[in-house]
Coordinates of N, CA and C in Angstrom, one line a residue:
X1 N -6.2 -12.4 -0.5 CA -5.4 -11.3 0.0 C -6.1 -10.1 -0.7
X2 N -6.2 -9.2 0.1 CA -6.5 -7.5 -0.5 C -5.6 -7.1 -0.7
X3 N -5.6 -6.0 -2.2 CA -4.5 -5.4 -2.3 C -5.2 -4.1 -2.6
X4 N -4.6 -3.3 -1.5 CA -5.3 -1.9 -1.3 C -4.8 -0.9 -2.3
X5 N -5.1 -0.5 -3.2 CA -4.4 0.6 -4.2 C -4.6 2.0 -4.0
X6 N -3.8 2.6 -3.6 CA -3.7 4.4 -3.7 C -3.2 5.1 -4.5
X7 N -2.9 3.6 -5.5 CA -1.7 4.6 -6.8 C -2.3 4.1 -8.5
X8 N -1.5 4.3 -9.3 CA -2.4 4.1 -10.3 C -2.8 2.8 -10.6
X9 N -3.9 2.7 -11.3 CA -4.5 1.1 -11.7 C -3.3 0.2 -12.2
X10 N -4.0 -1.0 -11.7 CA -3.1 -2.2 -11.6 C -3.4 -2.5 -12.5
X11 N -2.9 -3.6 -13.9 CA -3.3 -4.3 -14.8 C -3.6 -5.5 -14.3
X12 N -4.6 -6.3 -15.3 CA -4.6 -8.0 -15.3 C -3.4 -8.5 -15.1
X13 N -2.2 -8.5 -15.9 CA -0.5 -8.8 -15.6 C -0.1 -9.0 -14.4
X14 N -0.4 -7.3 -13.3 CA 0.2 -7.5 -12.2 C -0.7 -8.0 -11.1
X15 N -2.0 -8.3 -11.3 CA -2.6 -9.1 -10.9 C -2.4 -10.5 -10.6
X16 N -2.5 -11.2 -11.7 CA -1.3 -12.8 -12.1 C -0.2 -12.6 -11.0
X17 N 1.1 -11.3 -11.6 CA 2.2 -11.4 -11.0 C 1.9 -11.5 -9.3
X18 N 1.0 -10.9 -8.8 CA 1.1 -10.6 -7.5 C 0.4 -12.0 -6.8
X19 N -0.7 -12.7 -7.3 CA -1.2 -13.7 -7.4 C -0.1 -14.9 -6.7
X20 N 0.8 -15.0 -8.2 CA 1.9 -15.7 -8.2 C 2.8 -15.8 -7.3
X21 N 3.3 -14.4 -6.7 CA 4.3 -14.0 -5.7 C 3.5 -14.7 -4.3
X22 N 2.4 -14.1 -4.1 CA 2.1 -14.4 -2.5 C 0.9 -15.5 -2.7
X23 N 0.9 -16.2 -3.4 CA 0.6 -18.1 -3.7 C -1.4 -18.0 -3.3
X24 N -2.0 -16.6 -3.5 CA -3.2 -16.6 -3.5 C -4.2 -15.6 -4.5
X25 N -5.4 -16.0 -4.3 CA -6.0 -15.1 -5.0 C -5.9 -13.5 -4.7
X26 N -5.9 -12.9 -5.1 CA -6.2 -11.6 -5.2 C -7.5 -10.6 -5.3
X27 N -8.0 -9.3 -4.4 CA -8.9 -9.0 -4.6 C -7.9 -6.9 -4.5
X28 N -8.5 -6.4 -5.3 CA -8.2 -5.4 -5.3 C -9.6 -4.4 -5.2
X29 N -9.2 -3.6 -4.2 CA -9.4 -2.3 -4.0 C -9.3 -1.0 -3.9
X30 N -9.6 -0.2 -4.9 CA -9.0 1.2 -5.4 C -9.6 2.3 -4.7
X31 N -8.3 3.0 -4.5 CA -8.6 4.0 -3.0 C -8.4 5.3 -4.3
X32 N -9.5 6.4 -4.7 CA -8.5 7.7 -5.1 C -7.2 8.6 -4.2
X33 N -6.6 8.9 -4.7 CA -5.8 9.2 -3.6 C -5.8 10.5 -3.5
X34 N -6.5 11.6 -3.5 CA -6.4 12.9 -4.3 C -6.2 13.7 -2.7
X35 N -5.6 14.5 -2.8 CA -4.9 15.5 -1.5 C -5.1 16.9 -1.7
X36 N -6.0 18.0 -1.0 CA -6.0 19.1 -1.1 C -5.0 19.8 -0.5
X37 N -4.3 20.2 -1.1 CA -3.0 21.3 -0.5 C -3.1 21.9 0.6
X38 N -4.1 23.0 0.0 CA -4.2 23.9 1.3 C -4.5 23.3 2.4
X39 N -5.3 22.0 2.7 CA -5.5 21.7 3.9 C -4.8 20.6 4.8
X40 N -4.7 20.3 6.2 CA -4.3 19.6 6.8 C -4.2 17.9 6.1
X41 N -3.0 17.6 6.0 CA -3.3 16.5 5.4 C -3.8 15.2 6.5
X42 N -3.1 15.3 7.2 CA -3.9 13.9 8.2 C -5.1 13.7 8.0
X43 N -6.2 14.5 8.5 CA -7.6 14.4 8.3 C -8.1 13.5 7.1
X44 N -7.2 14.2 6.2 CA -7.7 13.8 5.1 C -7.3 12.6 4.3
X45 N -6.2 11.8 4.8 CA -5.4 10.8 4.8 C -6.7 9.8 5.7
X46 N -6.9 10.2 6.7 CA -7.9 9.5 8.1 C -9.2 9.2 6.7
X47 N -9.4 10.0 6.4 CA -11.3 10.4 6.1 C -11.1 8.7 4.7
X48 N -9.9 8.9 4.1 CA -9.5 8.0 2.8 C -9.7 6.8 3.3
X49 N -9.1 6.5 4.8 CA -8.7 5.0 5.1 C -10.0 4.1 5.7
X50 N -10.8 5.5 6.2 CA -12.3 5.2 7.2 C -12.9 4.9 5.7
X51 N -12.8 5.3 4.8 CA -13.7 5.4 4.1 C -13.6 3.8 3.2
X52 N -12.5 3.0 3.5 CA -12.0 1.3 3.0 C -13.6 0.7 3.8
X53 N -14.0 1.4 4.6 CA -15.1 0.9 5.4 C -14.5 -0.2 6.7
X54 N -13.1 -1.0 6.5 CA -12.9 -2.0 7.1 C -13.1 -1.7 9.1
X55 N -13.5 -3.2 9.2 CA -13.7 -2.9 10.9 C -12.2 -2.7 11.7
X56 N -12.2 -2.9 13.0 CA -11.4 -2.4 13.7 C -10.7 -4.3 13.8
X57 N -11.5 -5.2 13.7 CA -11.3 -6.8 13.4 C -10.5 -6.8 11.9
X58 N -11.4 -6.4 11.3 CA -10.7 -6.7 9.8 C -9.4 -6.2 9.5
X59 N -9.1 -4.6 10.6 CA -7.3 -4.5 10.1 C -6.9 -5.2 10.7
X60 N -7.4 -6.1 11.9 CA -6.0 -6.7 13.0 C -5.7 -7.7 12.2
X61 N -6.9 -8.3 11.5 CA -6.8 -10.0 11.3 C -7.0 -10.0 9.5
X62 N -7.5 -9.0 8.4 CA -7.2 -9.3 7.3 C -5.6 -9.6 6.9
X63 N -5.8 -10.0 5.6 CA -4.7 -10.4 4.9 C -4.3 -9.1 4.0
X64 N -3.5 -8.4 3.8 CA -3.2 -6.9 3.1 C -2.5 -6.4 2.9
X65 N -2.2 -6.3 1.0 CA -1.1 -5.9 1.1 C -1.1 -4.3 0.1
X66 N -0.4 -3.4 0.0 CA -0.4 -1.9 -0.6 C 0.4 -1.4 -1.6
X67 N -0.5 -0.9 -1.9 CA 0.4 -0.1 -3.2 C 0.0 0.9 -3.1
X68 N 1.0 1.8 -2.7 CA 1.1 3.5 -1.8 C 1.2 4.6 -2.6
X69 N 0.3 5.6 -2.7 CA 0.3 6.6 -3.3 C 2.1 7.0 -3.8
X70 N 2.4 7.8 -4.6 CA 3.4 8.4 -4.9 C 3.7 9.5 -4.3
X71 N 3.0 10.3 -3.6 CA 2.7 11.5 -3.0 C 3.7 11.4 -1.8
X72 N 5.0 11.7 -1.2 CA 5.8 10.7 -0.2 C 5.3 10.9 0.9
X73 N 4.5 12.7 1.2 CA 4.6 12.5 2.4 C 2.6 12.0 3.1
X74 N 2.5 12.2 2.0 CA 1.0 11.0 2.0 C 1.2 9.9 2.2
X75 N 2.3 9.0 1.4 CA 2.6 7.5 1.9 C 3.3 7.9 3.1
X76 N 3.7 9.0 3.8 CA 4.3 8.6 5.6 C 2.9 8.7 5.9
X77 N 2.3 9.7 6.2 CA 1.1 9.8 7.2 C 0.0 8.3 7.2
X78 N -0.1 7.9 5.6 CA -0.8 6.9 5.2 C -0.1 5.0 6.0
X79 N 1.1 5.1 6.4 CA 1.9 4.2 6.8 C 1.4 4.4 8.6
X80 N 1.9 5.7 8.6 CA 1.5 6.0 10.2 C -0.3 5.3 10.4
X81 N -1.0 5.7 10.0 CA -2.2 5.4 9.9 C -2.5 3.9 9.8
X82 N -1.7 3.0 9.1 CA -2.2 1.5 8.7 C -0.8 0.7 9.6
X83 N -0.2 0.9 10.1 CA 0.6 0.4 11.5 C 0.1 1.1 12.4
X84 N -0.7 1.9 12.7 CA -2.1 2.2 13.8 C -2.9 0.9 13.9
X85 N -3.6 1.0 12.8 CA -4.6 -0.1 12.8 C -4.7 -1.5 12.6
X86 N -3.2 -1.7 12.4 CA -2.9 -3.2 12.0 C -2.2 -3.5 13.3
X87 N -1.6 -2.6 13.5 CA -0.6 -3.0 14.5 C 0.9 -3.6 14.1
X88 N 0.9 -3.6 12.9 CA 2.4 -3.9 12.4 C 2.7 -2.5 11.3
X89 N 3.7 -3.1 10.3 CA 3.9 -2.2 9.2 C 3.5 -3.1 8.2
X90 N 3.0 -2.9 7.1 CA 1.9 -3.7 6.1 C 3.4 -4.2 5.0
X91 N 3.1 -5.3 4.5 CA 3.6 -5.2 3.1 C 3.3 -3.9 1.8
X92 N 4.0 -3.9 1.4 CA 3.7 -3.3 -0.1 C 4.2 -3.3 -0.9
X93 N 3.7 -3.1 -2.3 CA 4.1 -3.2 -3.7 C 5.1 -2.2 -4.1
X94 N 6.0 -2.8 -4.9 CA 7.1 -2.0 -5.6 C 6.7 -2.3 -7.0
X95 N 6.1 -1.0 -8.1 CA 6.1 -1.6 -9.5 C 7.5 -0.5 -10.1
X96 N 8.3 -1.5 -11.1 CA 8.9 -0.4 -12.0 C 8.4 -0.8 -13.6
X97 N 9.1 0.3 -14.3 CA 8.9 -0.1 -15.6 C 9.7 -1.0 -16.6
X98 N 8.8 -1.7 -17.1 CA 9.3 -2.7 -18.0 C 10.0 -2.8 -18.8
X99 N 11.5 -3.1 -19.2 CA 12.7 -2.5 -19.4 C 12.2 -2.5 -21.3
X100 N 12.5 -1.6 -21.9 CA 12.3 -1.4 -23.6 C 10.9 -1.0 -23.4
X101 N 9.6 -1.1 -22.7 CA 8.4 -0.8 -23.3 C 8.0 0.2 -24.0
X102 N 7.2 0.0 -24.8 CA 6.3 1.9 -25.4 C 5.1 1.1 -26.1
X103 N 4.0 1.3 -25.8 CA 4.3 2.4 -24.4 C 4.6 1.8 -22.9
X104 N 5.1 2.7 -22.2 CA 5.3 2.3 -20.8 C 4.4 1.2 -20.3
X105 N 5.5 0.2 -20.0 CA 4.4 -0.4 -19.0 C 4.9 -1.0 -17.8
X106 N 4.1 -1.4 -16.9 CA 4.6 -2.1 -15.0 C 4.7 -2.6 -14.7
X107 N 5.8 -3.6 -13.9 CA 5.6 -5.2 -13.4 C 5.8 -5.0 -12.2
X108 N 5.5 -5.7 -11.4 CA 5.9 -6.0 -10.2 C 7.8 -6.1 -10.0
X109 N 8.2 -5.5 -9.1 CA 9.6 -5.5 -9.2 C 9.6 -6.1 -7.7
X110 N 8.7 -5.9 -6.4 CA 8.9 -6.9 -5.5 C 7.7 -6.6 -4.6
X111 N 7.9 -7.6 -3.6 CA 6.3 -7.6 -2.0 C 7.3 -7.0 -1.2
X112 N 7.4 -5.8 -0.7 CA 8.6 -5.4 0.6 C 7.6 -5.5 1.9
X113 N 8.4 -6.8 2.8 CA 7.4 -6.7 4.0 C 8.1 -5.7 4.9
X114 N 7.1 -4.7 5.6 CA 8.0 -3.7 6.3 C 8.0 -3.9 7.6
X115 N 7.4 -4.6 8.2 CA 7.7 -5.3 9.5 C 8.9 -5.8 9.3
X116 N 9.7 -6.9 8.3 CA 10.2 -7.6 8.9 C 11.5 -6.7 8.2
X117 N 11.4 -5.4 7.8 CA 12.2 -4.4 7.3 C 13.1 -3.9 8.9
X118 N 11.8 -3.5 9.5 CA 11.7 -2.9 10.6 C 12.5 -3.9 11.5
X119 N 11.9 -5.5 11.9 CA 12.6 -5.9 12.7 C 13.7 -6.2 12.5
X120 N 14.5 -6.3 11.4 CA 16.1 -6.1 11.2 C 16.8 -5.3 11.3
X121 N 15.8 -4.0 10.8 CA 16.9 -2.8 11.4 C 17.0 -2.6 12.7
X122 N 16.1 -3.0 14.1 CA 15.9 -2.8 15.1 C 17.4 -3.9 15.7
X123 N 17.6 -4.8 14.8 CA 18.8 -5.2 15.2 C 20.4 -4.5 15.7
X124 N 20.1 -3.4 14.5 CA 20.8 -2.4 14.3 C 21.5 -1.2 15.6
X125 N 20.4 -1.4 16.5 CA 20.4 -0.2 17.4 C 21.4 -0.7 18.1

């Protein structure tokens, strides 16, 4: 499994942890996430994801899961963008902080699949 990073570096730890959770190896990929203000963000969200190099095969059919910028409305456009090309809504990572640390540190707090987020609430309607 790929685990696409937009947010800050992962440790060895959550490596393991994430390993553990979805019962496979792990390969990480670190995206900078950096956003110019003044300009249109889409483009620039686009230019980040073209730039993973992956083919138009590799998002239907890789294994992938995200850890989304902090930036919220970069993680919308960035969500809009990878349920484009996947054709679903991706998993992704939730880290919080490790209760007493100092310094701060991050564990995995859960894998949220948003597909199957999505098809529950669609029950809803």
């Amino acid at each position: 499994m790929k685990i696409i990073n937009f947010a800050h570096p992962l440790t060895p730890a959550n490596f393991e942890e994430i390993a553990g959770r979805v019962g496979d190896q792990v390969e990480v990929i670190s995206v900078h996430f950096q956003i110019e203000h003044q300009y249109p963000l889409e483009p620039q969200v686009e230019d980040l994801v073209d730039g993973l190099g992956l083919t138009p095969r590799e998002w239907q059919t890789g294994s992938f899961l995200f850890n989304l910028p902090s930036l919220n409305y970069g993680a919308a456009v960035l969500l809009a963008h990878l349920h484009g090309r996947t054709g679903y809504f991706p998993a992704i990572l939730r880290l919080r902080p490790v209760e007493g640390s100092l310094p701060v540190r991050f564990e995995v707090a859960e894998i949220i699949n948003l597909q199957a987020v999505r098809e529950r609430a669609r029950r809803m309607r």
